[in-house]
Amino acid sequence: MSELINNREQLTVDKSTDRKVLLKTVFWDLFNGKDPEEVKAFADEKIGKVTVEEIMELSQYQHDVLEEKALSKSELERISAAHLSIMEGNIIEIENPKDIPGHPVHTFHRENREIESLLESKLLPLKEEFEKEDSPANIYKLIDVCNLLYDIDKHFTRKEQLLFPYLEKYGINGPSVNMWRLDDYIRDAIKDTKKQLTNYNGDKEAVLSTLHYIAEQVTTMIYREEHILFPMAMSNLTEDEWIKIAQESDEIGYCLTGPATVWKPERADLDSKALTEGFIKLETGLLSLNQLELIFNNLPVDITFIDHEDIVRYFSHGTERIFARTKAVIGRTVQNCHPPKSAHIVEALLDDFKAGKKDSEDFWIKFKDKFVYIRYFAIRNEQKEYMGTLEFTQNIEPIQAIEGEKRILSL
């Protein structure tokens, strides 16, 4: 990766790479702290309008560099904001389906309009009221707005769990890390504001500062999505892939609104048939594919299997999953299925399994109204070779509540 961490003076220019080098120069100037106004003047003069494809290439370059540098939150935000301010207004727009009701991008746009409306009609006016008077009534109103705004988690989760995997498939990894981190910062800020307001201690400035941060970052994220991410996805994803995204979006849910209608594309050649009735001979029995899937899906636990190359190969699909899973994760590396801030824990656990240092690991956490027991098992063959990892997740809250004995059927 060290070859990416060069100073701008080391970049060579020729006819074919001129614009690429200039775009990288803009990035390095911002990275090194040069005045954004000077950098913008340089970009306007030397580069002018940029295409989605150019932004896509630059996004991948930035991803590689920023991963190597392991920037702090403030540095990542500074560079991202400065870079966006320079690109703003210079991106060549491409046609996208924001006017095709039911298409996932149309739904993302609908949600963004509702989010903007919530900011403009409630959060910002209440912020001004709170600044004048931090009364209990104004505090309660702001808590209600934060509860509504946290619905943005569903918007972000669909983007991260459905859209990012397909972009990765086409070698576009920048959004999976950089944008996901920024999404997490927004989520954390909303939760922090709720805590500040719920346990209000008179520090008005701290609340106002966080509210300002939320409004600014959410507005900026909407611009990133609609002018960069969605056009980038539209340039690469096939209609079949968009159909899959639309089909799996319901499982995660929507933010403040939902699809305008069911999207019915002119061509949809996905095979929606049930599993064929082939049979699998096991050591202790014979099952049809349909029976096998029904067994897995009716277990009172969630199961996910990751193969020896860290690729997600299977997950059970019960009626009440604890953590959302979509079919888009199949074929994706498990590290990219977790938020960047927790990916290193997954990596360390898999390394221990592969090295034979551990055969299992358990975690237990409070999640919403559940007490979740998460177990990981290293799967090995007869020769003790590592074949993959089984994740086993269960809500044990009802089990913990059991007392005495039960020896008769329920009525």
mmCIF file of N, CA and C in Angstrom, residues 149-242:
data_model
loop_
_atom_site.group_PDB
_atom_site.id
_atom_site.type_symbol
_atom_site.label_atom_id
_atom_site.label_comp_id
_atom_site.label_asym_id
_atom_site.label_seq_id
_atom_site.Cartn_x
_atom_site.Cartn_y
_atom_site.Cartn_z
ATOM 1 N N LEU A 149 -35.885 11.169 13.991
ATOM 2 C CA LEU A 149 -34.727 11.261 13.105
ATOM 3 C C LEU A 149 -33.896 9.990 13.115
ATOM 4 N N TYR A 150 -33.935 9.258 14.233
ATOM 5 C CA TYR A 150 -33.124 8.032 14.275
ATOM 6 C C TYR A 150 -33.671 6.967 13.330
ATOM 7 N N ASP A 151 -34.846 7.218 12.772
ATOM 8 C CA ASP A 151 -35.362 6.340 11.718
ATOM 9 C C ASP A 151 -34.396 6.301 10.533
ATOM 10 N N ILE A 152 -33.498 7.285 10.473
ATOM 11 C CA ILE A 152 -32.496 7.333 9.404
ATOM 12 C C ILE A 152 -31.611 6.091 9.425
ATOM 13 N N ASP A 153 -31.576 5.414 10.563
ATOM 14 C CA ASP A 153 -30.807 4.169 10.674
ATOM 15 C C ASP A 153 -31.260 3.147 9.626
ATOM 16 N N LYS A 154 -32.563 3.085 9.350
ATOM 17 C CA LYS A 154 -33.067 2.141 8.349
ATOM 18 C C LYS A 154 -32.592 2.540 6.948
ATOM 19 N N HIS A 155 -32.597 3.827 6.670
ATOM 20 C CA HIS A 155 -32.117 4.347 5.386
ATOM 21 C C HIS A 155 -30.648 3.967 5.206
ATOM 22 N N PHE A 156 -29.838 4.228 6.241
ATOM 23 C CA PHE A 156 -28.413 3.917 6.171
ATOM 24 C C PHE A 156 -28.180 2.408 6.064
ATOM 25 N N THR A 157 -28.951 1.624 6.823
ATOM 26 C CA THR A 157 -28.747 0.173 6.819
ATOM 27 C C THR A 157 -29.055 -0.433 5.457
ATOM 28 N N ARG A 158 -30.123 0.022 4.798
ATOM 29 C CA ARG A 158 -30.399 -0.478 3.443
ATOM 30 C C ARG A 158 -29.258 -0.123 2.495
ATOM 31 N N LYS A 159 -28.745 1.066 2.650
ATOM 32 C CA LYS A 159 -27.627 1.501 1.806
ATOM 33 C C LYS A 159 -26.405 0.612 2.054
ATOM 34 N N GLU A 160 -26.109 0.351 3.327
ATOM 35 C CA GLU A 160 -24.901 -0.389 3.689
ATOM 36 C C GLU A 160 -25.019 -1.884 3.411
ATOM 37 N N GLN A 161 -26.206 -2.462 3.686
ATOM 38 C CA GLN A 161 -26.364 -3.907 3.573
ATOM 39 C C GLN A 161 -26.850 -4.366 2.200
ATOM 40 N N LEU A 162 -27.451 -3.460 1.425
ATOM 41 C CA LEU A 162 -27.965 -3.843 0.113
ATOM 42 C C LEU A 162 -27.195 -3.216 -1.039
ATOM 43 N N LEU A 163 -26.907 -1.927 -0.932
ATOM 44 C CA LEU A 163 -26.272 -1.232 -2.053
ATOM 45 C C LEU A 163 -24.756 -1.454 -2.076
ATOM 46 N N PHE A 164 -24.107 -1.294 -0.934
ATOM 47 C CA PHE A 164 -22.645 -1.420 -0.890
ATOM 48 C C PHE A 164 -22.133 -2.776 -1.382
ATOM 49 N N PRO A 165 -22.794 -3.901 -1.032
ATOM 50 C CA PRO A 165 -22.267 -5.196 -1.514
ATOM 51 C C PRO A 165 -22.168 -5.281 -3.029
ATOM 52 N N TYR A 166 -23.142 -4.711 -3.730
ATOM 53 C CA TYR A 166 -23.097 -4.769 -5.192
ATOM 54 C C TYR A 166 -21.995 -3.857 -5.736
ATOM 55 N N LEU A 167 -21.787 -2.713 -5.105
ATOM 56 C CA LEU A 167 -20.693 -1.843 -5.537
ATOM 57 C C LEU A 167 -19.348 -2.541 -5.332
ATOM 58 N N GLU A 168 -19.209 -3.241 -4.204
ATOM 59 C CA GLU A 168 -17.974 -3.994 -3.957
ATOM 60 C C GLU A 168 -17.747 -5.041 -5.041
ATOM 61 N N LYS A 169 -18.836 -5.649 -5.480
ATOM 62 C CA LYS A 169 -18.751 -6.666 -6.532
ATOM 63 C C LYS A 169 -18.096 -6.095 -7.789
ATOM 64 N N TYR A 170 -18.297 -4.792 -8.021
ATOM 65 C CA TYR A 170 -17.698 -4.133 -9.194
ATOM 66 C C TYR A 170 -16.391 -3.418 -8.837
ATOM 67 N N GLY A 171 -15.831 -3.764 -7.676
ATOM 68 C CA GLY A 171 -14.537 -3.210 -7.288
ATOM 69 C C GLY A 171 -14.602 -1.812 -6.716
ATOM 70 N N ILE A 172 -15.795 -1.368 -6.312
ATOM 71 C CA ILE A 172 -15.958 -0.015 -5.756
ATOM 72 C C ILE A 172 -16.102 -0.146 -4.247
ATOM 73 N N ASN A 173 -15.014 0.048 -3.517
ATOM 74 C CA ASN A 173 -14.996 -0.205 -2.077
ATOM 75 C C ASN A 173 -15.048 1.058 -1.224
ATOM 76 N N GLY A 174 -14.834 2.219 -1.851
ATOM 77 C CA GLY A 174 -14.774 3.464 -1.088
ATOM 78 C C GLY A 174 -15.983 3.713 -0.204
ATOM 79 N N PRO A 175 -17.217 3.660 -0.754
ATOM 80 C CA PRO A 175 -18.391 3.938 0.077
ATOM 81 C C PRO A 175 -18.548 2.979 1.251
ATOM 82 N N SER A 176 -18.134 1.717 1.067
ATOM 83 C CA SER A 176 -18.322 0.715 2.113
ATOM 84 C C SER A 176 -17.600 1.088 3.398
ATOM 85 N N VAL A 177 -16.505 1.800 3.283
ATOM 86 C CA VAL A 177 -15.744 2.171 4.469
ATOM 87 C C VAL A 177 -15.956 3.642 4.821
ATOM 88 N N ASN A 178 -15.651 4.529 3.882
ATOM 89 C CA ASN A 178 -15.704 5.957 4.194
ATOM 90 C C ASN A 178 -17.118 6.440 4.505
ATOM 91 N N MET A 179 -18.081 6.107 3.638
ATOM 92 C CA MET A 179 -19.448 6.581 3.859
ATOM 93 C C MET A 179 -20.076 5.878 5.058
ATOM 94 N N TRP A 180 -19.763 4.600 5.242
ATOM 95 C CA TRP A 180 -20.308 3.867 6.385
ATOM 96 C C TRP A 180 -19.829 4.510 7.689
ATOM 97 N N ARG A 181 -18.568 4.913 7.738
ATOM 98 C CA ARG A 181 -18.057 5.590 8.933
ATOM 99 C C ARG A 181 -18.836 6.873 9.206
ATOM 100 N N LEU A 182 -19.061 7.660 8.153
ATOM 101 C CA LEU A 182 -19.796 8.913 8.313
ATOM 102 C C LEU A 182 -21.238 8.646 8.746
ATOM 103 N N ASP A 183 -21.838 7.586 8.215
ATOM 104 C CA ASP A 183 -23.178 7.189 8.671
ATOM 105 C C ASP A 183 -23.164 6.914 10.170
ATOM 106 N N ASP A 184 -22.146 6.179 10.623
ATOM 107 C CA ASP A 184 -22.048 5.839 12.045
ATOM 108 C C ASP A 184 -21.881 7.086 12.908
ATOM 109 N N TYR A 185 -21.122 8.062 12.413
ATOM 110 C CA TYR A 185 -20.952 9.310 13.172
ATOM 111 C C TYR A 185 -22.308 9.994 13.374
ATOM 112 N N ILE A 186 -23.146 9.970 12.335
ATOM 113 C CA ILE A 186 -24.478 10.588 12.436
ATOM 114 C C ILE A 186 -25.341 9.810 13.422
ATOM 115 N N ARG A 187 -25.330 8.486 13.305
ATOM 116 C CA ARG A 187 -26.097 7.664 14.246
ATOM 117 C C ARG A 187 -25.679 7.981 15.687
ATOM 118 N N ASP A 188 -24.363 7.987 15.915
ATOM 119 C CA ASP A 188 -23.847 8.236 17.270
ATOM 120 C C ASP A 188 -24.246 9.619 17.773
ATOM 121 N N ALA A 189 -24.227 10.607 16.892
ATOM 122 C CA ALA A 189 -24.571 11.974 17.291
ATOM 123 C C ALA A 189 -26.037 12.074 17.719
ATOM 124 N N ILE A 190 -26.915 11.387 16.994
ATOM 125 C CA ILE A 190 -28.336 11.407 17.365
ATOM 126 C C ILE A 190 -28.533 10.741 18.723
ATOM 127 N N LYS A 191 -27.865 9.594 18.928
ATOM 128 C CA LYS A 191 -27.974 8.916 20.218
ATOM 129 C C LYS A 191 -27.383 9.760 21.342
ATOM 130 N N ASP A 192 -26.264 10.421 21.068
ATOM 131 C CA ASP A 192 -25.643 11.285 22.080
ATOM 132 C C ASP A 192 -26.561 12.436 22.460
ATOM 133 N N THR A 193 -27.229 13.028 21.469
ATOM 134 C CA THR A 193 -28.145 14.132 21.749
ATOM 135 C C THR A 193 -29.294 13.676 22.638
ATOM 136 N N LYS A 194 -29.835 12.492 22.344
ATOM 137 C CA LYS A 194 -30.913 11.960 23.178
ATOM 138 C C LYS A 194 -30.446 11.790 24.631
ATOM 139 N N LYS A 195 -29.222 11.302 24.810
ATOM 140 C CA LYS A 195 -28.685 11.142 26.167
ATOM 141 C C LYS A 195 -28.512 12.492 26.849
ATOM 142 N N GLN A 196 -27.976 13.469 26.098
ATOM 143 C CA GLN A 196 -27.780 14.807 26.663
ATOM 144 C C GLN A 196 -29.103 15.411 27.114
ATOM 145 N N LEU A 197 -30.145 15.193 26.311
ATOM 146 C CA LEU A 197 -31.453 15.775 26.622
ATOM 147 C C LEU A 197 -32.170 14.996 27.725
ATOM 148 N N THR A 198 -32.059 13.683 27.686
ATOM 149 C CA THR A 198 -32.716 12.848 28.703
ATOM 150 C C THR A 198 -32.117 13.094 30.078
ATOM 151 N N ASN A 199 -30.797 13.288 30.106
ATOM 152 C CA ASN A 199 -30.103 13.550 31.374
ATOM 153 C C ASN A 199 -29.579 14.991 31.390
ATOM 154 N N TYR A 200 -30.435 15.927 31.005
ATOM 155 C CA TYR A 200 -29.999 17.311 30.818
ATOM 156 C C TYR A 200 -29.458 17.910 32.121
ATOM 157 N N ASN A 201 -28.239 18.466 32.028
ATOM 158 C CA ASN A 201 -27.578 19.030 33.209
ATOM 159 C C ASN A 201 -27.344 20.536 33.099
ATOM 160 N N GLY A 202 -28.025 21.162 32.133
ATOM 161 C CA GLY A 202 -27.879 22.607 31.977
ATOM 162 C C GLY A 202 -26.837 23.031 30.965
ATOM 163 N N ASP A 203 -26.121 22.070 30.370
ATOM 164 C CA ASP A 203 -25.089 22.409 29.392
ATOM 165 C C ASP A 203 -25.755 22.635 28.028
ATOM 166 N N LYS A 204 -26.329 23.803 27.879
ATOM 167 C CA LYS A 204 -27.072 24.130 26.666
ATOM 168 C C LYS A 204 -26.176 24.111 25.432
ATOM 169 N N GLU A 205 -24.963 24.640 25.559
ATOM 170 C CA GLU A 205 -24.062 24.746 24.413
ATOM 171 C C GLU A 205 -23.695 23.381 23.841
ATOM 172 N N ALA A 206 -23.534 22.398 24.717
ATOM 173 C CA ALA A 206 -23.194 21.050 24.246
ATOM 174 C C ALA A 206 -24.325 20.482 23.389
ATOM 175 N N VAL A 207 -25.570 20.684 23.816
ATOM 176 C CA VAL A 207 -26.721 20.197 23.058
ATOM 177 C C VAL A 207 -26.821 20.928 21.727
ATOM 178 N N LEU A 208 -26.679 22.249 21.763
ATOM 179 C CA LEU A 208 -26.778 23.044 20.535
ATOM 180 C C LEU A 208 -25.699 22.653 19.539
ATOM 181 N N SER A 209 -24.507 22.404 20.047
ATOM 182 C CA SER A 209 -23.393 22.014 19.174
ATOM 183 C C SER A 209 -23.677 20.681 18.488
ATOM 184 N N THR A 210 -24.208 19.712 19.236
ATOM 185 C CA THR A 210 -24.498 18.403 18.645
ATOM 186 C C THR A 210 -25.645 18.488 17.645
ATOM 187 N N LEU A 211 -26.661 19.288 17.960
ATOM 188 C CA LEU A 211 -27.781 19.471 17.030
ATOM 189 C C LEU A 211 -27.320 20.115 15.725
ATOM 190 N N HIS A 212 -26.429 21.105 15.848
ATOM 191 C CA HIS A 212 -25.875 21.750 14.652
ATOM 192 C C HIS A 212 -25.093 20.731 13.817
ATOM 193 N N TYR A 213 -24.316 19.897 14.494
ATOM 194 C CA TYR A 213 -23.527 18.869 13.813
ATOM 195 C C TYR A 213 -24.446 17.910 13.056
ATOM 196 N N ILE A 214 -25.518 17.476 13.713
ATOM 197 C CA ILE A 214 -26.446 16.530 13.083
ATOM 198 C C ILE A 214 -27.050 17.129 11.816
ATOM 199 N N ALA A 215 -27.582 18.356 11.930
ATOM 200 C CA ALA A 215 -28.223 18.998 10.773
ATOM 201 C C ALA A 215 -27.242 19.152 9.621
ATOM 202 N N GLU A 216 -26.014 19.550 9.939
ATOM 203 C CA GLU A 216 -24.997 19.766 8.907
ATOM 204 C C GLU A 216 -24.594 18.460 8.246
ATOM 205 N N GLN A 217 -24.336 17.431 9.050
ATOM 206 C CA GLN A 217 -23.858 16.163 8.512
ATOM 207 C C GLN A 217 -24.938 15.415 7.733
ATOM 208 N N VAL A 218 -26.178 15.468 8.206
ATOM 209 C CA VAL A 218 -27.265 14.801 7.495
ATOM 210 C C VAL A 218 -27.482 15.464 6.137
ATOM 211 N N THR A 219 -27.479 16.795 6.114
ATOM 212 C CA THR A 219 -27.662 17.524 4.854
ATOM 213 C C THR A 219 -26.543 17.184 3.862
ATOM 214 N N THR A 220 -25.331 17.128 4.365
ATOM 215 C CA THR A 220 -24.189 16.809 3.511
ATOM 216 C C THR A 220 -24.268 15.371 3.000
ATOM 217 N N MET A 221 -24.714 14.460 3.858
ATOM 218 C CA MET A 221 -24.829 13.056 3.443
ATOM 219 C C MET A 221 -25.867 12.908 2.336
ATOM 220 N N ILE A 222 -26.960 13.649 2.425
ATOM 221 C CA ILE A 222 -27.980 13.605 1.376
ATOM 222 C C ILE A 222 -27.377 14.026 0.038
ATOM 223 N N TYR A 223 -26.555 15.068 0.053
ATOM 224 C CA TYR A 223 -25.905 15.512 -1.189
ATOM 225 C C TYR A 223 -24.975 14.417 -1.712
ATOM 226 N N ARG A 224 -24.189 13.808 -0.819
ATOM 227 C CA ARG A 224 -23.260 12.751 -1.245
ATOM 228 C C ARG A 224 -24.023 11.605 -1.907
ATOM 229 N N GLU A 225 -25.134 11.230 -1.287
ATOM 230 C CA GLU A 225 -25.908 10.115 -1.834
ATOM 231 C C GLU A 225 -26.463 10.445 -3.213
ATOM 232 N N GLU A 226 -27.105 11.605 -3.324
ATOM 233 C CA GLU A 226 -27.874 11.897 -4.525
ATOM 234 C C GLU A 226 -27.022 12.365 -5.702
ATOM 235 N N HIS A 227 -25.838 12.899 -5.429
ATOM 236 C CA HIS A 227 -24.989 13.387 -6.525
ATOM 237 C C HIS A 227 -23.795 12.475 -6.816
ATOM 238 N N ILE A 228 -23.491 11.578 -5.892
ATOM 239 C CA ILE A 228 -22.328 10.713 -6.100
ATOM 240 C C ILE A 228 -22.709 9.238 -5.989
ATOM 241 N N LEU A 229 -23.222 8.819 -4.820
ATOM 242 C CA LEU A 229 -23.459 7.391 -4.581
ATOM 243 C C LEU A 229 -24.505 6.804 -5.521
ATOM 244 N N PHE A 230 -25.688 7.397 -5.575
ATOM 245 C CA PHE A 230 -26.747 6.812 -6.392
ATOM 246 C C PHE A 230 -26.409 6.828 -7.885
ATOM 247 N N PRO A 231 -25.896 7.940 -8.426
ATOM 248 C CA PRO A 231 -25.465 7.889 -9.830
ATOM 249 C C PRO A 231 -24.378 6.844 -10.082
ATOM 250 N N MET A 232 -23.462 6.705 -9.106
ATOM 251 C CA MET A 232 -22.402 5.702 -9.222
ATOM 252 C C MET A 232 -23.005 4.303 -9.292
ATOM 253 N N ALA A 233 -23.993 4.050 -8.437
ATOM 254 C CA ALA A 233 -24.648 2.744 -8.437
ATOM 255 C C ALA A 233 -25.424 2.523 -9.725
ATOM 256 N N MET A 234 -26.098 3.573 -10.205
ATOM 257 C CA MET A 234 -26.865 3.437 -11.437
ATOM 258 C C MET A 234 -25.980 3.146 -12.641
ATOM 259 N N SER A 235 -24.735 3.588 -12.581
ATOM 260 C CA SER A 235 -23.807 3.359 -13.689
ATOM 261 C C SER A 235 -23.292 1.928 -13.718
ATOM 262 N N ASN A 236 -23.494 1.178 -12.626
ATOM 263 C CA ASN A 236 -22.883 -0.138 -12.524
ATOM 264 C C ASN A 236 -23.857 -1.285 -12.306
ATOM 265 N N LEU A 237 -24.887 -1.083 -11.500
ATOM 266 C CA LEU A 237 -25.767 -2.184 -11.157
ATOM 267 C C LEU A 237 -26.723 -2.528 -12.295
ATOM 268 N N THR A 238 -27.002 -3.806 -12.429
ATOM 269 C CA THR A 238 -27.939 -4.269 -13.445
ATOM 270 C C THR A 238 -29.367 -4.146 -12.925
ATOM 271 N N GLU A 239 -30.323 -4.286 -13.848
ATOM 272 C CA GLU A 239 -31.724 -4.223 -13.436
ATOM 273 C C GLU A 239 -32.057 -5.362 -12.471
ATOM 274 N N ASP A 240 -31.518 -6.545 -12.731
ATOM 275 C CA ASP A 240 -31.764 -7.679 -11.845
ATOM 276 C C ASP A 240 -31.275 -7.384 -10.430
ATOM 277 N N GLU A 241 -30.137 -6.723 -10.336
ATOM 278 C CA GLU A 241 -29.604 -6.389 -9.009
ATOM 279 C C GLU A 241 -30.492 -5.374 -8.296
ATOM 280 N N TRP A 242 -31.011 -4.409 -9.034
ATOM 281 C CA TRP A 242 -31.937 -3.444 -8.431
ATOM 282 C C TRP A 242 -33.220 -4.143 -7.991
#
